[in-house]
mmCIF file with all atom_site columns, C-alpha atoms in Angstrom:
data_model
loop_
_atom_site.group_PDB
_atom_site.id
_atom_site.type_symbol
_atom_site.label_atom_id
_atom_site.label_alt_id
_atom_site.label_comp_id
_atom_site.label_asym_id
_atom_site.label_entity_id
_atom_site.label_seq_id
_atom_site.pdbx_PDB_ins_code
_atom_site.Cartn_x
_atom_site.Cartn_y
_atom_site.Cartn_z
_atom_site.occupancy
_atom_site.B_iso_or_equiv
_atom_site.pdbx_formal_charge
_atom_site.auth_seq_id
_atom_site.auth_comp_id
_atom_site.auth_asym_id
_atom_site.auth_atom_id
_atom_site.pdbx_PDB_model_num
ATOM 1   C CA . MET A 1 1   ? -12.005 -0.804  3.718   1.00 0.00 ? 5   MET A CA 1
ATOM 2   C CA . ALA A 1 2   ? -9.191  1.076   1.965   1.00 0.00 ? 6   ALA A CA 1
ATOM 3   C CA . PRO A 1 3   ? -9.119  4.864   2.493   1.00 0.00 ? 7   PRO A CA 1
ATOM 4   C CA . VAL A 1 4   ? -10.975 6.860   -0.175  1.00 0.00 ? 8   VAL A CA 1
ATOM 5   C CA . GLU A 1 5   ? -9.923  10.226  -1.648  1.00 0.00 ? 9   GLU A CA 1
ATOM 6   C CA . GLN A 1 6   ? -13.012 11.020  -3.750  1.00 0.00 ? 10  GLN A CA 1
ATOM 7   C CA . VAL A 1 7   ? -16.440 9.500   -4.506  1.00 0.00 ? 11  VAL A CA 1
ATOM 8   C CA . LYS A 1 8   ? -18.881 10.676  -7.179  1.00 0.00 ? 12  LYS A CA 1
ATOM 9   C CA . THR A 1 9   ? -21.690 9.306   -9.351  1.00 0.00 ? 13  THR A CA 1
ATOM 10  C CA . THR A 1 10  ? -21.124 9.296   -13.109 1.00 0.00 ? 14  THR A CA 1
ATOM 11  C CA . ARG A 1 11  ? -23.750 10.292  -15.663 1.00 0.00 ? 15  ARG A CA 1
ATOM 12  C CA . ASP A 1 12  ? -24.398 6.661   -16.581 1.00 0.00 ? 16  ASP A CA 1
ATOM 13  C CA . GLY A 1 13  ? -25.170 5.785   -12.947 1.00 0.00 ? 17  GLY A CA 1
ATOM 14  C CA . HIS A 1 14  ? -21.868 4.195   -11.954 1.00 0.00 ? 18  HIS A CA 1
ATOM 15  C CA . LEU A 1 15  ? -19.914 5.063   -8.836  1.00 0.00 ? 19  LEU A CA 1
ATOM 16  C CA . PHE A 1 16  ? -16.454 6.581   -9.374  1.00 0.00 ? 20  PHE A CA 1
ATOM 17  C CA . VAL A 1 17  ? -14.057 6.154   -6.436  1.00 0.00 ? 21  VAL A CA 1
ATOM 18  C CA . ARG A 1 18  ? -10.546 7.630   -6.283  1.00 0.00 ? 22  ARG A CA 1
ATOM 19  C CA . PHE A 1 19  ? -7.913  6.183   -3.949  1.00 0.00 ? 23  PHE A CA 1
ATOM 20  C CA . PRO A 1 20  ? -4.765  7.942   -2.682  1.00 0.00 ? 24  PRO A CA 1
ATOM 21  C CA . ASP A 1 21  ? -2.371  5.348   -4.160  1.00 0.00 ? 25  ASP A CA 1
ATOM 22  C CA . ARG A 1 22  ? -2.196  2.054   -6.055  1.00 0.00 ? 26  ARG A CA 1
ATOM 23  C CA . LYS A 1 23  ? -1.791  -0.049  -2.894  1.00 0.00 ? 27  LYS A CA 1
ATOM 24  C CA . ASN A 1 24  ? -5.161  1.134   -1.566  1.00 0.00 ? 28  ASN A CA 1
ATOM 25  C CA . LEU A 1 25  ? -6.719  0.767   -5.023  1.00 0.00 ? 29  LEU A CA 1
ATOM 26  C CA . GLU A 1 26  ? -5.659  -2.892  -5.257  1.00 0.00 ? 30  GLU A CA 1
ATOM 27  C CA . MET A 1 27  ? -6.878  -3.531  -1.704  1.00 0.00 ? 31  MET A CA 1
ATOM 28  C CA . ALA A 1 28  ? -10.300 -2.035  -2.535  1.00 0.00 ? 32  ALA A CA 1
ATOM 29  C CA . LYS A 1 29  ? -10.565 -4.050  -5.776  1.00 0.00 ? 33  LYS A CA 1
ATOM 30  C CA . MET A 1 30  ? -10.004 -7.295  -3.850  1.00 0.00 ? 34  MET A CA 1
ATOM 31  C CA . GLU A 1 31  ? -12.626 -6.310  -1.270  1.00 0.00 ? 35  GLU A CA 1
ATOM 32  C CA . ILE A 1 32  ? -15.147 -5.374  -3.974  1.00 0.00 ? 36  ILE A CA 1
ATOM 33  C CA . GLN A 1 33  ? -14.517 -8.571  -5.972  1.00 0.00 ? 37  GLN A CA 1
ATOM 34  C CA . ALA A 1 34  ? -15.378 -10.558 -2.828  1.00 0.00 ? 38  ALA A CA 1
ATOM 35  C CA . ILE A 1 35  ? -18.939 -9.196  -3.140  1.00 0.00 ? 39  ILE A CA 1
ATOM 36  C CA . SER A 1 36  ? -20.606 -11.329 -5.818  1.00 0.00 ? 40  SER A CA 1
ATOM 37  C CA . ASN A 1 37  ? -23.140 -8.806  -7.167  1.00 0.00 ? 41  ASN A CA 1
ATOM 38  C CA . ILE A 1 38  ? -20.701 -5.862  -7.607  1.00 0.00 ? 42  ILE A CA 1
ATOM 39  C CA . SER A 1 39  ? -18.086 -5.466  -10.345 1.00 0.00 ? 43  SER A CA 1
ATOM 40  C CA . ALA A 1 40  ? -15.188 -3.010  -10.353 1.00 0.00 ? 44  ALA A CA 1
ATOM 41  C CA . ASN A 1 41  ? -13.221 -1.719  -13.329 1.00 0.00 ? 45  ASN A CA 1
ATOM 42  C CA . GLU A 1 42  ? -10.083 0.383   -13.153 1.00 0.00 ? 46  GLU A CA 1
ATOM 43  C CA . LYS A 1 43  ? -10.163 3.609   -15.154 1.00 0.00 ? 47  LYS A CA 1
ATOM 44  C CA . GLY A 1 44  ? -7.671  3.681   -18.009 1.00 0.00 ? 48  GLY A CA 1
ATOM 45  C CA . THR A 1 45  ? -4.484  5.655   -17.557 1.00 0.00 ? 49  THR A CA 1
ATOM 46  C CA . LEU A 1 46  ? -3.589  8.728   -19.567 1.00 0.00 ? 50  LEU A CA 1
ATOM 47  C CA . LYS A 1 47  ? -1.846  8.157   -22.873 1.00 0.00 ? 51  LYS A CA 1
ATOM 48  C CA . PRO A 1 48  ? 1.898   8.115   -22.137 1.00 0.00 ? 52  PRO A CA 1
ATOM 49  C CA . LYS A 1 49  ? 4.158   10.832  -23.454 1.00 0.00 ? 53  LYS A CA 1
ATOM 50  C CA . ILE A 1 50  ? 7.812   11.584  -22.873 1.00 0.00 ? 54  ILE A CA 1
ATOM 51  C CA . LYS A 1 51  ? 9.450   14.943  -22.316 1.00 0.00 ? 55  LYS A CA 1
ATOM 52  C CA . VAL A 1 52  ? 12.841  15.238  -23.999 1.00 0.00 ? 56  VAL A CA 1
ATOM 53  C CA . VAL A 1 53  ? 15.006  18.085  -22.706 1.00 0.00 ? 57  VAL A CA 1
ATOM 54  C CA . TYR A 1 54  ? 18.411  19.536  -23.652 1.00 0.00 ? 58  TYR A CA 1
ATOM 55  C CA . VAL A 1 55  ? 17.647  19.131  -27.363 1.00 0.00 ? 59  VAL A CA 1
ATOM 56  C CA . PRO A 1 56  ? 19.940  21.483  -29.339 1.00 0.00 ? 60  PRO A CA 1
ATOM 57  C CA . LYS A 1 57  ? 18.005  24.176  -31.171 1.00 0.00 ? 61  LYS A CA 1
ATOM 58  C CA . ASP A 1 58  ? 19.804  23.405  -34.433 1.00 0.00 ? 62  ASP A CA 1
ATOM 59  C CA . GLU A 1 59  ? 18.375  19.856  -34.610 1.00 0.00 ? 63  GLU A CA 1
ATOM 60  C CA . ASP A 1 60  ? 16.320  19.676  -37.814 1.00 0.00 ? 64  ASP A CA 1
ATOM 61  C CA . ASP A 1 61  ? 14.083  16.598  -37.482 1.00 0.00 ? 65  ASP A CA 1
ATOM 62  C CA . ILE A 1 62  ? 13.920  15.608  -33.818 1.00 0.00 ? 66  ILE A CA 1
ATOM 63  C CA . VAL A 1 63  ? 11.904  12.397  -34.211 1.00 0.00 ? 67  VAL A CA 1
ATOM 64  C CA . ALA A 1 64  ? 13.955  11.084  -37.164 1.00 0.00 ? 68  ALA A CA 1
ATOM 65  C CA . ASN A 1 65  ? 17.177  11.871  -35.305 1.00 0.00 ? 69  ASN A CA 1
ATOM 66  C CA . ILE A 1 66  ? 15.993  10.074  -32.157 1.00 0.00 ? 70  ILE A CA 1
ATOM 67  C CA . VAL A 1 67  ? 15.094  6.964   -34.173 1.00 0.00 ? 71  VAL A CA 1
ATOM 68  C CA . LYS A 1 68  ? 18.392  7.122   -36.116 1.00 0.00 ? 72  LYS A CA 1
ATOM 69  C CA . LYS A 1 69  ? 20.638  7.521   -33.051 1.00 0.00 ? 73  LYS A CA 1
ATOM 70  C CA . ASN A 1 70  ? 18.719  5.035   -30.841 1.00 0.00 ? 74  ASN A CA 1
ATOM 71  C CA . PRO A 1 71  ? 18.415  1.882   -32.988 1.00 0.00 ? 75  PRO A CA 1
ATOM 72  C CA . TRP A 1 72  ? 16.710  -0.103  -30.215 1.00 0.00 ? 76  TRP A CA 1
ATOM 73  C CA . ILE A 1 73  ? 13.594  2.080   -30.690 1.00 0.00 ? 77  ILE A CA 1
ATOM 74  C CA . ASN A 1 74  ? 13.060  0.336   -34.040 1.00 0.00 ? 78  ASN A CA 1
ATOM 75  C CA . ASN A 1 75  ? 11.988  -2.725  -32.049 1.00 0.00 ? 79  ASN A CA 1
ATOM 76  C CA . LEU A 1 76  ? 9.132   -0.696  -30.546 1.00 0.00 ? 80  LEU A CA 1
ATOM 77  C CA . ILE A 1 77  ? 7.813   1.171   -33.585 1.00 0.00 ? 81  ILE A CA 1
ATOM 78  C CA . SER A 1 78  ? 7.102   0.207   -37.199 1.00 0.00 ? 82  SER A CA 1
ATOM 79  C CA . GLU A 1 79  ? 7.745   3.590   -38.828 1.00 0.00 ? 83  GLU A CA 1
ATOM 80  C CA . ASN A 1 80  ? 9.153   6.984   -37.866 1.00 0.00 ? 84  ASN A CA 1
ATOM 81  C CA . ASP A 1 81  ? 5.601   8.340   -38.125 1.00 0.00 ? 85  ASP A CA 1
ATOM 82  C CA . ASP A 1 82  ? 4.652   6.273   -35.070 1.00 0.00 ? 86  ASP A CA 1
ATOM 83  C CA . LEU A 1 83  ? 6.319   8.968   -32.960 1.00 0.00 ? 87  LEU A CA 1
ATOM 84  C CA . LYS A 1 84  ? 5.441   12.633  -33.203 1.00 0.00 ? 88  LYS A CA 1
ATOM 85  C CA . ILE A 1 85  ? 6.128   15.900  -31.424 1.00 0.00 ? 89  ILE A CA 1
ATOM 86  C CA . VAL A 1 86  ? 2.967   17.027  -29.657 1.00 0.00 ? 90  VAL A CA 1
ATOM 87  C CA . LYS A 1 87  ? 4.388   20.112  -27.991 1.00 0.00 ? 91  LYS A CA 1
ATOM 88  C CA . GLU A 1 88  ? 7.395   22.362  -28.424 1.00 0.00 ? 92  GLU A CA 1
ATOM 89  C CA . MET A 1 89  ? 8.019   24.160  -25.145 1.00 0.00 ? 93  MET A CA 1
ATOM 90  C CA . ALA A 1 90  ? 9.568   27.526  -24.416 1.00 0.00 ? 94  ALA A CA 1
ATOM 91  C CA . ALA A 1 91  ? 13.311  27.307  -23.914 1.00 0.00 ? 95  ALA A CA 1
ATOM 92  C CA . LYS A 1 92  ? 15.029  28.688  -20.829 1.00 0.00 ? 96  LYS A CA 1
ATOM 93  C CA . ASN A 1 93  ? 18.223  29.411  -22.758 1.00 0.00 ? 97  ASN A CA 1
ATOM 94  C CA . ASP A 1 94  ? 19.384  30.068  -26.330 1.00 0.00 ? 98  ASP A CA 1
ATOM 95  C CA . LYS A 1 95  ? 21.110  26.711  -26.800 1.00 0.00 ? 99  LYS A CA 1
ATOM 96  C CA . TYR A 1 96  ? 18.532  24.019  -25.955 1.00 0.00 ? 100 TYR A CA 1
ATOM 97  C CA . LYS A 1 97  ? 14.808  23.399  -26.336 1.00 0.00 ? 101 LYS A CA 1
ATOM 98  C CA . PRO A 1 98  ? 12.481  20.844  -24.653 1.00 0.00 ? 102 PRO A CA 1
ATOM 99  C CA . TYR A 1 99  ? 9.878   18.800  -26.558 1.00 0.00 ? 103 TYR A CA 1
ATOM 100 C CA . THR A 1 100 ? 7.016   16.489  -25.633 1.00 0.00 ? 104 THR A CA 1
ATOM 101 C CA . VAL A 1 101 ? 6.929   13.356  -27.807 1.00 0.00 ? 105 VAL A CA 1
ATOM 102 C CA . SER A 1 102 ? 3.993   10.965  -28.117 1.00 0.00 ? 106 SER A CA 1
ATOM 103 C CA . SER A 1 103 ? 3.004   7.858   -30.035 1.00 0.00 ? 107 SER A CA 1
ATOM 104 C CA . ASN A 1 104 ? 0.920   8.519   -33.143 1.00 0.00 ? 108 ASN A CA 1
ATOM 105 C CA . ALA A 1 105 ? -0.857  5.147   -33.121 1.00 0.00 ? 109 ALA A CA 1
ATOM 106 C CA . HIS A 1 106 ? -3.181  4.204   -30.244 1.00 0.00 ? 110 HIS A CA 1
ATOM 107 C CA . HIS A 1 107 ? -2.009  0.586   -30.094 1.00 0.00 ? 111 HIS A CA 1
ATOM 108 C CA . LYS A 1 108 ? 1.581   1.742   -29.611 1.00 0.00 ? 112 LYS A CA 1
ATOM 109 C CA . HIS A 1 109 ? 0.972   3.563   -26.293 1.00 0.00 ? 113 HIS A CA 1
ATOM 110 C CA . GLU A 1 110 ? 2.150   0.647   -24.201 1.00 0.00 ? 114 GLU A CA 1
ATOM 111 C CA . LYS A 1 111 ? 5.300   0.440   -26.333 1.00 0.00 ? 115 LYS A CA 1
ATOM 112 C CA . LEU A 1 112 ? 6.027   4.126   -25.867 1.00 0.00 ? 116 LEU A CA 1
ATOM 113 C CA . SER A 1 113 ? 5.722   3.723   -22.105 1.00 0.00 ? 117 SER A CA 1
ATOM 114 C CA . MET A 1 114 ? 8.680   1.321   -22.308 1.00 0.00 ? 118 MET A CA 1
ATOM 115 C CA . ILE A 1 115 ? 10.825  4.256   -23.444 1.00 0.00 ? 119 ILE A CA 1
ATOM 116 C CA . GLU A 1 116 ? 9.989   5.999   -20.154 1.00 0.00 ? 120 GLU A CA 1
ATOM 117 C CA . VAL A 1 117 ? 12.194  3.616   -18.161 1.00 0.00 ? 121 VAL A CA 1
ATOM 118 C CA . ILE A 1 118 ? 15.359  5.021   -19.742 1.00 0.00 ? 122 ILE A CA 1
ATOM 119 C CA . GLU A 1 119 ? 17.095  8.214   -18.629 1.00 0.00 ? 123 GLU A CA 1
ATOM 120 C CA . TYR A 1 120 ? 18.533  9.493   -21.911 1.00 0.00 ? 124 TYR A CA 1
ATOM 121 C CA . LEU A 1 121 ? 17.918  9.508   -25.658 1.00 0.00 ? 125 LEU A CA 1
ATOM 122 C CA . HIS A 1 122 ? 20.626  10.388  -28.163 1.00 0.00 ? 126 HIS A CA 1
ATOM 123 C CA . CYS A 1 123 ? 20.046  13.043  -30.808 1.00 0.00 ? 127 CYS A CA 1
ATOM 124 C CA . ILE A 1 124 ? 22.461  13.953  -33.596 1.00 0.00 ? 128 ILE A CA 1
ATOM 125 C CA . TYR A 1 125 ? 24.460  16.433  -31.518 1.00 0.00 ? 129 TYR A CA 1
ATOM 126 C CA . SER A 1 126 ? 23.794  15.546  -27.884 1.00 0.00 ? 130 SER A CA 1
ATOM 127 C CA . ARG A 1 127 ? 22.443  13.188  -25.235 1.00 0.00 ? 131 ARG A CA 1
ATOM 128 C CA . CYS A 1 128 ? 18.993  14.363  -24.116 1.00 0.00 ? 132 CYS A CA 1
ATOM 129 C CA . LYS A 1 129 ? 17.444  13.779  -20.701 1.00 0.00 ? 133 LYS A CA 1
ATOM 130 C CA . VAL A 1 130 ? 14.056  11.987  -20.767 1.00 0.00 ? 134 VAL A CA 1
ATOM 131 C CA . PHE A 1 131 ? 11.127  12.263  -18.347 1.00 0.00 ? 135 PHE A CA 1
ATOM 132 C CA . ALA A 1 132 ? 7.694   10.638  -18.279 1.00 0.00 ? 136 ALA A CA 1
ATOM 133 C CA . CYS A 1 133 ? 5.209   13.359  -19.189 1.00 0.00 ? 137 CYS A CA 1
ATOM 134 C CA . TYR A 1 134 ? 1.462   13.270  -18.633 1.00 0.00 ? 138 TYR A CA 1
ATOM 135 C CA . MET A 1 135 ? -0.658  16.176  -19.843 1.00 0.00 ? 139 MET A CA 1
ATOM 136 C CA . PRO A 1 136 ? -4.158  15.923  -18.344 1.00 0.00 ? 140 PRO A CA 1
ATOM 137 C CA . TYR A 1 137 ? -6.802  18.161  -19.837 1.00 0.00 ? 141 TYR A CA 1
ATOM 138 C CA . GLN A 1 138 ? -7.981  21.088  -17.738 1.00 0.00 ? 142 GLN A CA 1
ATOM 139 C CA . ARG A 1 139 ? -11.609 22.157  -17.904 1.00 0.00 ? 143 ARG A CA 1
ATOM 140 C CA . TYR A 1 140 ? -12.114 25.855  -18.612 1.00 0.00 ? 144 TYR A CA 1
ATOM 141 C CA . LYS A 1 141 ? -15.444 25.824  -16.778 1.00 0.00 ? 145 LYS A CA 1
ATOM 142 C CA . CYS A 1 142 ? -14.403 24.481  -13.344 1.00 0.00 ? 146 CYS A CA 1
ATOM 143 C CA . GLN A 1 143 ? -10.558 24.685  -13.714 1.00 0.00 ? 147 GLN A CA 1
ATOM 144 C CA . GLU A 1 144 ? -10.169 21.081  -12.514 1.00 0.00 ? 148 GLU A CA 1
ATOM 145 C CA . PHE A 1 145 ? -8.396  18.209  -14.262 1.00 0.00 ? 149 PHE A CA 1
ATOM 146 C CA . GLY A 1 146 ? -9.212  14.690  -15.388 1.00 0.00 ? 150 GLY A CA 1
ATOM 147 C CA . HIS A 1 147 ? -12.704 14.884  -16.877 1.00 0.00 ? 151 HIS A CA 1
ATOM 148 C CA . SER A 1 148 ? -14.234 16.017  -20.151 1.00 0.00 ? 152 SER A CA 1
ATOM 149 C CA . ALA A 1 149 ? -16.387 19.105  -20.688 1.00 0.00 ? 153 ALA A CA 1
ATOM 150 C CA . THR A 1 150 ? -19.463 16.922  -21.289 1.00 0.00 ? 154 THR A CA 1
ATOM 151 C CA . ASP A 1 151 ? -18.926 15.174  -17.932 1.00 0.00 ? 155 ASP A CA 1
ATOM 152 C CA . CYS A 1 152 ? -18.343 18.386  -15.954 1.00 0.00 ? 156 CYS A CA 1
ATOM 153 C CA . ARG A 1 153 ? -20.938 18.849  -13.216 1.00 0.00 ? 157 ARG A CA 1
ATOM 154 C CA . ASN A 1 154 ? -18.939 21.392  -11.253 1.00 0.00 ? 158 ASN A CA 1
ATOM 155 C CA . ASP A 1 155 ? -19.793 25.060  -10.824 1.00 0.00 ? 159 ASP A CA 1
ATOM 156 C CA . GLN A 1 156 ? -18.210 27.750  -12.956 1.00 0.00 ? 160 GLN A CA 1
ATOM 157 C CA . ALA A 1 157 ? -14.877 28.918  -11.531 1.00 0.00 ? 161 ALA A CA 1
ATOM 158 C CA . CYS A 1 158 ? -12.736 31.873  -12.536 1.00 0.00 ? 162 CYS A CA 1
ATOM 159 C CA . PRO A 1 159 ? -9.132  30.936  -13.411 1.00 0.00 ? 163 PRO A CA 1
ATOM 160 C CA . ARG A 1 160 ? -7.949  34.259  -11.973 1.00 0.00 ? 164 ARG A CA 1
ATOM 161 C CA . CYS A 1 161 ? -9.654  34.613  -8.586  1.00 0.00 ? 165 CYS A CA 1
ATOM 162 C CA . GLY A 1 162 ? -11.406 31.247  -8.121  1.00 0.00 ? 166 GLY A CA 1
ATOM 163 C CA . GLU A 1 163 ? -14.876 32.772  -7.665  1.00 0.00 ? 167 GLU A CA 1
ATOM 164 C CA . ASN A 1 164 ? -18.071 31.615  -9.409  1.00 0.00 ? 168 ASN A CA 1
ATOM 165 C CA . HIS A 1 165 ? -17.861 33.572  -12.682 1.00 0.00 ? 169 HIS A CA 1
ATOM 166 C CA . LYS A 1 166 ? -16.042 33.541  -16.042 1.00 0.00 ? 170 LYS A CA 1
ATOM 167 C CA . SER A 1 167 ? -12.593 35.084  -16.457 1.00 0.00 ? 171 SER A CA 1
ATOM 168 C CA . ASN A 1 168 ? -13.896 37.855  -18.748 1.00 0.00 ? 172 ASN A CA 1
ATOM 169 C CA . GLU A 1 169 ? -16.263 38.909  -15.932 1.00 0.00 ? 173 GLU A CA 1
ATOM 170 C CA . CYS A 1 170 ? -13.505 39.061  -13.303 1.00 0.00 ? 174 CYS A CA 1
ATOM 171 C CA . ALA A 1 171 ? -12.841 42.457  -11.699 1.00 0.00 ? 175 ALA A CA 1
ATOM 172 C CA . SER A 1 172 ? -10.398 41.197  -9.077  1.00 0.00 ? 176 SER A CA 1
ATOM 173 C CA . SER A 1 173 ? -6.761  42.322  -9.177  1.00 0.00 ? 177 SER A CA 1
ATOM 174 C CA . ILE A 1 174 ? -5.719  39.520  -6.813  1.00 0.00 ? 178 ILE A CA 1
ATOM 175 C CA . PHE A 1 175 ? -4.986  36.073  -8.243  1.00 0.00 ? 179 PHE A CA 1
ATOM 176 C CA . ARG A 1 176 ? -6.133  33.019  -6.268  1.00 0.00 ? 180 ARG A CA 1
ATOM 177 C CA . CYS A 1 177 ? -5.789  29.483  -7.620  1.00 0.00 ? 181 CYS A CA 1
ATOM 178 C CA . LYS A 1 178 ? -8.888  27.453  -6.803  1.00 0.00 ? 182 LYS A CA 1
ATOM 179 C CA . ASN A 1 179 ? -7.056  24.132  -7.232  1.00 0.00 ? 183 ASN A CA 1
ATOM 180 C CA . CYS A 1 180 ? -4.151  24.991  -4.894  1.00 0.00 ? 184 CYS A CA 1
ATOM 181 C CA . LEU A 1 181 ? -6.624  26.405  -2.365  1.00 0.00 ? 185 LEU A CA 1
ATOM 182 C CA . LYS A 1 182 ? -8.664  23.184  -2.466  1.00 0.00 ? 186 LYS A CA 1
ATOM 183 C CA . LYS A 1 183 ? -5.521  21.081  -1.919  1.00 0.00 ? 187 LYS A CA 1
ATOM 184 C CA . GLY A 1 184 ? -4.393  23.269  0.992   1.00 0.00 ? 188 GLY A CA 1
ATOM 185 C CA . HIS A 1 185 ? -1.187  24.430  -0.692  1.00 0.00 ? 189 HIS A CA 1
ATOM 186 C CA . SER A 1 186 ? 0.571   27.455  0.764   1.00 0.00 ? 190 SER A CA 1
ATOM 187 C CA . ASN A 1 187 ? 1.094   29.310  -2.538  1.00 0.00 ? 191 ASN A CA 1
ATOM 188 C CA . THR A 1 188 ? -2.295  30.131  -4.059  1.00 0.00 ? 192 THR A CA 1
ATOM 189 C CA . LYS A 1 189 ? -1.521  33.588  -5.504  1.00 0.00 ? 193 LYS A CA 1
ATOM 190 C CA . HIS A 1 190 ? -1.534  32.670  -9.193  1.00 0.00 ? 194 HIS A CA 1
ATOM 191 C CA . LYS A 1 191 ? -3.939  31.726  -11.996 1.00 0.00 ? 195 LYS A CA 1
ATOM 192 C CA . THR A 1 192 ? -5.077  28.102  -12.270 1.00 0.00 ? 196 THR A CA 1
ATOM 193 C CA . TYR A 1 193 ? -3.437  27.745  -15.704 1.00 0.00 ? 197 TYR A CA 1
ATOM 194 C CA . ASP A 1 194 ? -0.057  29.159  -14.660 1.00 0.00 ? 198 ASP A CA 1
ATOM 195 C CA . GLY A 1 195 ? 2.071   26.034  -15.120 1.00 0.00 ? 199 GLY A CA 1
ATOM 196 C CA . ASN A 1 196 ? 5.202   27.700  -13.731 1.00 0.00 ? 200 ASN A CA 1
ATOM 197 C CA . LYS A 1 197 ? 3.597   28.447  -10.341 1.00 0.00 ? 201 LYS A CA 1
ATOM 198 C CA . CYS A 1 198 ? 0.702   25.996  -9.891  1.00 0.00 ? 202 CYS A CA 1
ATOM 199 C CA . THR A 1 199 ? 1.833   22.790  -8.178  1.00 0.00 ? 203 THR A CA 1
ATOM 200 C CA . VAL A 1 200 ? -1.481  21.020  -8.895  1.00 0.00 ? 204 VAL A CA 1
#
């Protein structure tokens, strides 16, 4: 049997199994399909987004400029509104700004993922580096990722110290990231939502 990373029972009585990589997932699916009375379904992937960096701050309409300067994108989308900026991130310098761009229509997600295979997009004034960008939701109750609030069965965890209480009840002056601690990472002295320090 393929190695397993996590096993849990869902609210509707199904068994959720997480594997360390796709190779082991495919191996397990073949083994499960060989058993006639058990069916296995793969959980859907997160909706794809792309992170566009080195965008000049004086760009007016980022999405319209990307579509205008990259005509091949017109083969993937029907209108400019099919792409939208979902997040404008803090810039590290005064000249450029990074953005996260997503598809506006659900049926276009697979098409947007095709954009992820390229390295650059052209804007009006520059060539912008492109990265695949996935933004999983983090639960405020347990601080973990990848499940909804209604499906959360975990204990309450403080985002500051990792103990079993809410952040507004925390009296600790020492930060300890529960997620990094659980993964055995060396740097745990930060809050769970500190994206600049948390490697999880």
